[in-house]
XYZ file of N, CA and C in Angstrom:
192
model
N 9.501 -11.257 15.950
C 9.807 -10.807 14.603
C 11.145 -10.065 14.646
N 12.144 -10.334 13.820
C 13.545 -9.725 13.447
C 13.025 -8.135 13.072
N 14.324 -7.563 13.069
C 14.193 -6.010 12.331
C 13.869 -6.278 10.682
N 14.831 -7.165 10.328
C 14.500 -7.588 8.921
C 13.554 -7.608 8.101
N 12.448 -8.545 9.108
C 11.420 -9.199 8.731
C 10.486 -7.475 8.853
N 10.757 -7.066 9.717
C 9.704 -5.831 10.261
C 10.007 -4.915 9.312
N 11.041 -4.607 8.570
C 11.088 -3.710 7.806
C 10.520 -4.588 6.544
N 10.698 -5.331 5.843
C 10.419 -6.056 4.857
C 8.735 -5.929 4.691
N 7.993 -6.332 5.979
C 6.341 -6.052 5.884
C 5.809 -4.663 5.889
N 6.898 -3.663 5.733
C 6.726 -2.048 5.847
C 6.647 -1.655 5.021
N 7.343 -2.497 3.935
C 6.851 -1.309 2.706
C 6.484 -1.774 1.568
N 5.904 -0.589 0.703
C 4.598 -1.212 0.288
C 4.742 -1.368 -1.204
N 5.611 -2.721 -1.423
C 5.639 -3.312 -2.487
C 5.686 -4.939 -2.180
N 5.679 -5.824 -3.064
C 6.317 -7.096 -3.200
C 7.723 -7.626 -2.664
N 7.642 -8.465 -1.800
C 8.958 -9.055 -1.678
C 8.965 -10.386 -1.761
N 9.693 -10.773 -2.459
C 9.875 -12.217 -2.257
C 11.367 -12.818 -2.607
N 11.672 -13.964 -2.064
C 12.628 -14.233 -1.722
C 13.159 -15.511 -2.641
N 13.831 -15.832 -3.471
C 13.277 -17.703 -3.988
C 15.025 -18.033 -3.839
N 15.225 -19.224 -3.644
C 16.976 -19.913 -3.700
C 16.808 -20.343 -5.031
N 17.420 -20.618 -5.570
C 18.029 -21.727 -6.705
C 16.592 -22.392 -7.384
N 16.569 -23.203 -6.350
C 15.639 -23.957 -6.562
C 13.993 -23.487 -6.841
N 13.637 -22.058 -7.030
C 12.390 -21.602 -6.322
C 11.690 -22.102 -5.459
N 12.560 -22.025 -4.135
C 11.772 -22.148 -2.909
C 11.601 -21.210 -2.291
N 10.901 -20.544 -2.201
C 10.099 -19.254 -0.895
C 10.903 -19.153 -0.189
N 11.789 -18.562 0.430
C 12.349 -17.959 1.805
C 11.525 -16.499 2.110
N 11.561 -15.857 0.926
C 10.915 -14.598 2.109
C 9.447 -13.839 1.385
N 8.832 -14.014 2.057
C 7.011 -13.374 1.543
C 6.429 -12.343 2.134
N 6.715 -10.797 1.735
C 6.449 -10.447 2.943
C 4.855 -9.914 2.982
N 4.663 -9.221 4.198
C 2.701 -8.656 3.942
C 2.278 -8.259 2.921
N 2.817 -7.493 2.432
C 1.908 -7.088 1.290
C 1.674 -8.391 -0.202
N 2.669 -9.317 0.068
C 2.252 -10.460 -0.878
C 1.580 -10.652 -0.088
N 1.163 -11.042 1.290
C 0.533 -12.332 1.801
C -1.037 -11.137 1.286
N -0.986 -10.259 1.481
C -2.586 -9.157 1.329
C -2.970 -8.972 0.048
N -2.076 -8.689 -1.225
C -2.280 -8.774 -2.624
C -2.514 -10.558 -3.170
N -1.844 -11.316 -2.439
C -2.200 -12.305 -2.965
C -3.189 -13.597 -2.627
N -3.620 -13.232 -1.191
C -3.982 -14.164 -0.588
C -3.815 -14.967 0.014
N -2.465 -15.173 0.020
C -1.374 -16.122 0.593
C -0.819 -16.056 1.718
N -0.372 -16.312 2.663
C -0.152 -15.851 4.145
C 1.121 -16.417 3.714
N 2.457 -16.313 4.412
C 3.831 -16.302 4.487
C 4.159 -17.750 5.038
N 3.139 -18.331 6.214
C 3.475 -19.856 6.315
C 2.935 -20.449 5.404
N 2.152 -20.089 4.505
C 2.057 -21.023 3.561
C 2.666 -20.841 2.479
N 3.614 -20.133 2.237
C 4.425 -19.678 1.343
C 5.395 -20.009 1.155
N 6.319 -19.679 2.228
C 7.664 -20.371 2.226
C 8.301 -21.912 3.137
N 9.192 -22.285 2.159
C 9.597 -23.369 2.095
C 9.121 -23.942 1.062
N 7.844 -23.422 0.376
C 7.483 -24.197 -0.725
C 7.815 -23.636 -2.043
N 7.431 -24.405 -2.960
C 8.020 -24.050 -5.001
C 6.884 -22.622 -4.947
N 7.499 -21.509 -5.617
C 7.042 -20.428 -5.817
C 5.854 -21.083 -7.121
N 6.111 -21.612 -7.757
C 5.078 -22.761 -9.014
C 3.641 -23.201 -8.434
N 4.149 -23.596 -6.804
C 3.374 -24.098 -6.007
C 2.313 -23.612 -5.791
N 2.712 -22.008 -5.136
C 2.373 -21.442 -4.336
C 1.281 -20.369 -5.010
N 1.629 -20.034 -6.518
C 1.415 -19.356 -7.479
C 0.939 -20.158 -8.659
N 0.368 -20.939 -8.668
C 0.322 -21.742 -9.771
C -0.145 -21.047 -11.054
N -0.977 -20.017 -11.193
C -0.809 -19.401 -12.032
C -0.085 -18.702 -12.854
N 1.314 -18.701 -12.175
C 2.145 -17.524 -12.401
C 3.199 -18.658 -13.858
N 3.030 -17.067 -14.534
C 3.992 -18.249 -15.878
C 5.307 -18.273 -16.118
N 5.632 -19.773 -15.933
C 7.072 -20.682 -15.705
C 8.021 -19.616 -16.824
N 7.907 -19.684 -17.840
C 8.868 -19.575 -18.668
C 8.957 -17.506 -18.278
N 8.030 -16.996 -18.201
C 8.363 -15.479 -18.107
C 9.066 -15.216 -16.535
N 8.704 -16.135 -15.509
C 9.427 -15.941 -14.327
C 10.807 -16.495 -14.524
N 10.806 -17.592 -14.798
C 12.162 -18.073 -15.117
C 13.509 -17.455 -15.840
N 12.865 -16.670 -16.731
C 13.371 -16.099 -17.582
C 13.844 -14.350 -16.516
N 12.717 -13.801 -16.178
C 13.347 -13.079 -14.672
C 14.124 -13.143 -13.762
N 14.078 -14.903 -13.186
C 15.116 -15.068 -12.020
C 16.318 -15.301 -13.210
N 16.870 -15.461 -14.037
C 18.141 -15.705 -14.646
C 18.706 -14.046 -14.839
């Protein structure tokens, strides 16, 4: 594990990471523990994916 990554699972909020495209690059523990989701199954994939509940137009409207 990087320093990065080790600080990122330290503290105790949400992180997440998305490119352009909403693809997952970074998930850290406390998503993978609030959400259920573990981090390999997280990234690389559509945050849509991963979250399917989560709603398109109010996130979208966030990442802009």
């Amino acid at each position: 594990m990087d320093l990065t990554t080790a600080i990122l699972d330290s503290v105790s909020v949400g992180v997440i990471v998305l490119d352009r495209n909403e693809v997952v690059h970074v998930w850290n523990e406390f998503m993978a523990v609030h959400s259920g989701v573990a981090a390999r199954d997280a990234i690389g994939k559509n945050v849509f994916d991963v979250v399917p509940d989560l709603p398109r137009a109010w996130m979208r409207h966030k990442l802009q």
